[in-house]
Amino acid sequence: MSITTFEILPNEILLEIFYYIKRAEIFYLFFHQNTRFNRLLLNYYTNDIDIRYTSYKAFNYFCSNIMPSIAANIISVTLGYEHCSTEQLYLLSNTCLSFRSLKHLNLHCRQEQDLELYLKLVESLYSLTVTISGHISLSDNTTRCIFNNKNFLFKECSIINGVFSLKNKRYLSTCFIQCLTIELEFYGQLLVLFDFIPYIKILSTKLKWFDFDPHSIINYDYKALHMKISQLSSLKLQFNQIIFANAYDLIELLIQHIVSLEYLTLSIGYLSEPSAIDGRRIEINLLSTLLNLIDFNFYFRFSYKNQQIKSIISSFKNDYWLLKRKQKIICYTDVCQNDFYLYSLPFSFCDIDCISNGITNYKTNDDDCKFQFNSIIPIGTPNAFDLYWPVDAKVLSMFKNVKCLKFYLGSCSSINKSSMLRLKNVNTVICKYLTPDQQLFEQHFSYIFPNVRVLKIDDVSIYRIVGKQLAFDHIKNNYFVKQVIELHLNNLEVNDVDDEKNNYLLEFLQYFSNIQILALEFANKIPIKIIQSVLEVLLLSNKRCLLSFIQFYSWNNNFVITKNVAEIFQRLLIEHFGNDNCYIHIERYYLSFWR
């Protein structure tokens, strides 16, 4: 057998070349070529496998021909992502039991059913990270699998966008987790959790609601906390909102008794009683008992009252904050004077929008402290807390580091090109309930967001855009719709009967000629006729189709695949792409294809 010039290259050069190729593609190209390549890949590339972003053909080959040979060597695996998560998880599920050496599992999934395929691996894992594309409530079965005492090596667990309900203690066991990121429904469930994580060292938790139950909260034995979680050194505590009068008192009581803390982060998205917060109270009631504390960061938002701003910021102008803690505190109101913000610098939160309505009445405990917003917020919402006010250039300019912007109602009606503002980091725009006079598809909008590639838009906005009867050629040639390669249509309300009402959806889809990924979420059911119409518009009417993924799904469990629908779906896709180049996945609640 002849040896190519490529094969005589030394391993060091090959490894340098492989650095620029996706890991799954490396195996697809070189595994089973010869003994040397096999040995090289097994030695260097089986410890950590990331097989998310790849084509169906390469991934399918990887699962069927490569994974059985290397599964026993894999220590860490990352798979699934927003578009093809279920398909990937399904194809790879047959190999699960072969992961004998697997210690680190990183999953991206869309629904809990995807997660259930791999929960059986938890008993042998060291760390588990799960990212769910939508915010969902998790079942007792998931709770039982995560919080169990069967695996004493299970030390790290992070569940993003999955909300636990710890109402049933019988599903919990004392576990060995040391690092935990979790979201809970109620504050009282956090107190329950403390009984089952005695070895916890790092805890990051979000709480949706503060429940006020005198029996389980007020009468809780807070003094025993230093024994229950004696090793907890880092606590990140985030509340969506607190509306009960004495709730903040209980939070203070909780933190006071976790005396082992070295790092503390406290965030309250909305506090109904701003009078509960000032520098003196935080110093005495919250921090005085934490003798080991090294770093403390906080964020509060509450209703604006003019007389409070001066007194609150003055309480941070003392030696404790400026000399001992060396901490800079800023406060301000929004331009609508609805909300008052108070937080420490440097800003340490990545998912809080505290500049949505602009800034006025800016004050600080250090006269040399200039306003800086260095945090990279992944999603920003101009006018998040006052949706009916128009957005101007001054507000938008504060989102220069944001990658995703949400627009609600009429908030984009006053955006204008004259400001010469360009937000080059924004690659995703989300629109909900836009008013009829919205400016989304005007040329100046394209100018402000030159790098937008993803558009997520709801049924109401689509209907209003098409209902304005804008000139089709004007929209069709617009740079904004041309640059969109990923399109999500959410909360669609269409049916198999009313053709006139459904036409607006098909007309809207024709505006986008370069999309590669399309996801349609239906509010009630997935109409069979719409499936066929959408596929015909996107596939058969375009000579050059770039689509690599289409998904139809419904959250209301009203969709039952029939043999007829499956045949239509398969015929159109195979006719356009060929039999070997796409994967058709059909289940009760959704169907999709992945190329």
mmCIF file of N, CA, C and O in Angstrom, residues 396-429:
data_model
loop_
_atom_site.group_PDB
_atom_site.id
_atom_site.type_symbol
_atom_site.label_atom_id
_atom_site.label_comp_id
_atom_site.label_asym_id
_atom_site.label_seq_id
_atom_site.Cartn_x
_atom_site.Cartn_y
_atom_site.Cartn_z
ATOM 1 N N LEU A 396 -29.680 52.671 23.733
ATOM 2 C CA LEU A 396 -29.099 51.570 22.966
ATOM 3 C C LEU A 396 -27.588 51.534 23.053
ATOM 4 O O LEU A 396 -26.972 50.470 23.059
ATOM 5 N N SER A 397 -26.952 52.691 23.123
ATOM 6 C CA SER A 397 -25.488 52.732 23.161
ATOM 7 C C SER A 397 -24.923 52.057 24.401
ATOM 8 O O SER A 397 -23.747 51.687 24.427
ATOM 9 N N MET A 398 -25.741 51.867 25.422
ATOM 10 C CA MET A 398 -25.274 51.226 26.642
ATOM 11 C C MET A 398 -25.229 49.709 26.512
ATOM 12 O O MET A 398 -24.738 49.019 27.391
ATOM 13 N N PHE A 399 -25.733 49.186 25.402
ATOM 14 C CA PHE A 399 -25.747 47.736 25.186
ATOM 15 C C PHE A 399 -24.666 47.311 24.186
ATOM 16 O O PHE A 399 -24.816 46.318 23.483
ATOM 17 N N LYS A 400 -23.571 48.035 24.157
ATOM 18 C CA LYS A 400 -22.551 47.770 23.137
ATOM 19 C C LYS A 400 -21.879 46.414 23.302
ATOM 20 O O LYS A 400 -21.324 45.869 22.346
ATOM 21 N N ASN A 401 -21.903 45.821 24.506
ATOM 22 C CA ASN A 401 -21.294 44.511 24.717
ATOM 23 C C ASN A 401 -22.289 43.363 24.647
ATOM 24 O O ASN A 401 -21.904 42.208 24.774
ATOM 25 N N VAL A 402 -23.561 43.690 24.462
ATOM 26 C CA VAL A 402 -24.601 42.667 24.486
ATOM 27 C C VAL A 402 -24.617 41.900 23.163
ATOM 28 O O VAL A 402 -24.496 42.495 22.092
ATOM 29 N N LYS A 403 -24.774 40.592 23.259
ATOM 30 C CA LYS A 403 -24.826 39.759 22.059
ATOM 31 C C LYS A 403 -26.249 39.535 21.566
ATOM 32 O O LYS A 403 -26.461 39.207 20.409
ATOM 33 N N CYS A 404 -27.219 39.696 22.468
ATOM 34 C CA CYS A 404 -28.614 39.471 22.097
ATOM 35 C C CYS A 404 -29.475 40.590 22.651
ATOM 36 O O CYS A 404 -29.346 40.953 23.825
ATOM 37 N N LEU A 405 -30.353 41.158 21.817
ATOM 38 C CA LEU A 405 -31.255 42.219 22.241
ATOM 39 C C LEU A 405 -32.705 41.789 22.047
ATOM 40 O O LEU A 405 -33.056 41.222 21.005
ATOM 41 N N LYS A 406 -33.527 42.072 23.049
ATOM 42 C CA LYS A 406 -34.956 41.805 22.969
ATOM 43 C C LYS A 406 -35.703 43.120 22.764
ATOM 44 O O LYS A 406 -35.397 44.114 23.402
ATOM 45 N N PHE A 407 -36.707 43.085 21.895
ATOM 46 C CA PHE A 407 -37.555 44.250 21.694
ATOM 47 C C PHE A 407 -39.006 43.856 21.916
ATOM 48 O O PHE A 407 -39.488 42.872 21.355
ATOM 49 N N TYR A 408 -39.690 44.647 22.735
ATOM 50 C CA TYR A 408 -41.088 44.394 23.066
ATOM 51 C C TYR A 408 -41.940 45.583 22.635
ATOM 52 O O TYR A 408 -41.495 46.738 22.668
ATOM 53 N N LEU A 409 -43.177 45.291 22.281
ATOM 54 C CA LEU A 409 -44.178 46.313 22.012
ATOM 55 C C LEU A 409 -43.661 47.352 21.027
ATOM 56 O O LEU A 409 -43.149 47.011 19.976
ATOM 57 N N GLY A 410 -43.765 48.640 21.364
ATOM 58 C CA GLY A 410 -43.357 49.680 20.417
ATOM 59 C C GLY A 410 -41.981 50.217 20.687
ATOM 60 O O GLY A 410 -41.662 51.331 20.297
ATOM 61 N N SER A 411 -41.135 49.440 21.353
ATOM 62 C CA SER A 411 -39.875 49.979 21.856
ATOM 63 C C SER A 411 -38.887 50.375 20.772
ATOM 64 O O SER A 411 -37.977 51.142 21.031
ATOM 65 N N CYS A 412 -39.040 49.842 19.555
ATOM 66 C CA CYS A 412 -38.065 50.214 18.529
ATOM 67 C C CYS A 412 -38.597 51.292 17.591
ATOM 68 O O CYS A 412 -38.013 51.570 16.558
ATOM 69 N N SER A 413 -39.700 51.941 17.949
ATOM 70 C CA SER A 413 -40.320 52.895 17.040
ATOM 71 C C SER A 413 -39.512 54.172 16.871
ATOM 72 O O SER A 413 -39.675 54.873 15.883
ATOM 73 N N SER A 414 -38.629 54.483 17.822
ATOM 74 C CA SER A 414 -37.885 55.739 17.737
ATOM 75 C C SER A 414 -36.408 55.556 17.407
ATOM 76 O O SER A 414 -35.635 56.491 17.495
ATOM 77 N N ILE A 415 -36.015 54.332 17.071
ATOM 78 C CA ILE A 415 -34.629 54.122 16.669
ATOM 79 C C ILE A 415 -34.411 54.820 15.339
ATOM 80 O O ILE A 415 -35.191 54.685 14.408
ATOM 81 N N ASN A 416 -33.344 55.574 15.225
ATOM 82 C CA ASN A 416 -33.118 56.280 13.970
ATOM 83 C C ASN A 416 -31.659 56.203 13.563
ATOM 84 O O ASN A 416 -30.749 56.058 14.378
ATOM 85 N N LYS A 417 -31.448 56.289 12.284
ATOM 86 C CA LYS A 417 -30.100 56.160 11.726
ATOM 87 C C LYS A 417 -29.263 57.399 11.966
ATOM 88 O O LYS A 417 -28.039 57.352 11.923
ATOM 89 N N SER A 418 -29.900 58.511 12.239
ATOM 90 C CA SER A 418 -29.160 59.759 12.379
ATOM 91 C C SER A 418 -28.157 59.724 13.517
ATOM 92 O O SER A 418 -27.197 60.482 13.536
ATOM 93 N N SER A 419 -28.373 58.834 14.470
ATOM 94 C CA SER A 419 -27.440 58.739 15.598
ATOM 95 C C SER A 419 -26.122 58.121 15.197
ATOM 96 O O SER A 419 -25.152 58.203 15.937
ATOM 97 N N MET A 420 -26.070 57.454 14.040
ATOM 98 C CA MET A 420 -24.860 56.771 13.567
ATOM 99 C C MET A 420 -24.393 55.703 14.548
ATOM 100 O O MET A 420 -23.224 55.364 14.622
ATOM 101 N N LEU A 421 -25.324 55.179 15.314
ATOM 102 C CA LEU A 421 -24.998 54.142 16.300
ATOM 103 C C LEU A 421 -24.919 52.789 15.618
ATOM 104 O O LEU A 421 -25.799 52.426 14.835
ATOM 105 N N ARG A 422 -23.868 52.023 15.925
ATOM 106 C CA ARG A 422 -23.728 50.664 15.390
ATOM 107 C C ARG A 422 -23.360 49.730 16.531
ATOM 108 O O ARG A 422 -22.335 49.929 17.191
ATOM 109 N N LEU A 423 -24.181 48.732 16.750
ATOM 110 C CA LEU A 423 -23.929 47.733 17.790
ATOM 111 C C LEU A 423 -23.434 46.461 17.101
ATOM 112 O O LEU A 423 -24.212 45.581 16.743
ATOM 113 N N LYS A 424 -22.125 46.382 16.933
ATOM 114 C CA LYS A 424 -21.533 45.313 16.132
ATOM 115 C C LYS A 424 -21.508 43.971 16.851
ATOM 116 O O LYS A 424 -21.330 42.936 16.220
ATOM 117 N N ASN A 425 -21.657 43.959 18.175
ATOM 118 C CA ASN A 425 -21.605 42.699 18.917
ATOM 119 C C ASN A 425 -22.941 41.957 18.920
ATOM 120 O O ASN A 425 -22.995 40.782 19.258
ATOM 121 N N VAL A 426 -24.015 42.650 18.575
ATOM 122 C CA VAL A 426 -25.332 42.021 18.597
ATOM 123 C C VAL A 426 -25.460 41.064 17.410
ATOM 124 O O VAL A 426 -25.376 41.476 16.259
ATOM 125 N N ASN A 427 -25.650 39.779 17.708
ATOM 126 C CA ASN A 427 -25.849 38.802 16.635
ATOM 127 C C ASN A 427 -27.245 38.167 16.674
ATOM 128 O O ASN A 427 -27.598 37.400 15.790
ATOM 129 N N THR A 428 -28.028 38.487 17.722
ATOM 130 C CA THR A 428 -29.366 37.911 17.866
ATOM 131 C C THR A 428 -30.360 39.005 18.240
ATOM 132 O O THR A 428 -30.089 39.806 19.141
ATOM 133 N N VAL A 429 -31.498 39.027 17.560
ATOM 134 C CA VAL A 429 -32.579 39.958 17.884
ATOM 135 C C VAL A 429 -33.834 39.141 18.175
ATOM 136 O O VAL A 429 -34.190 38.238 17.413
#
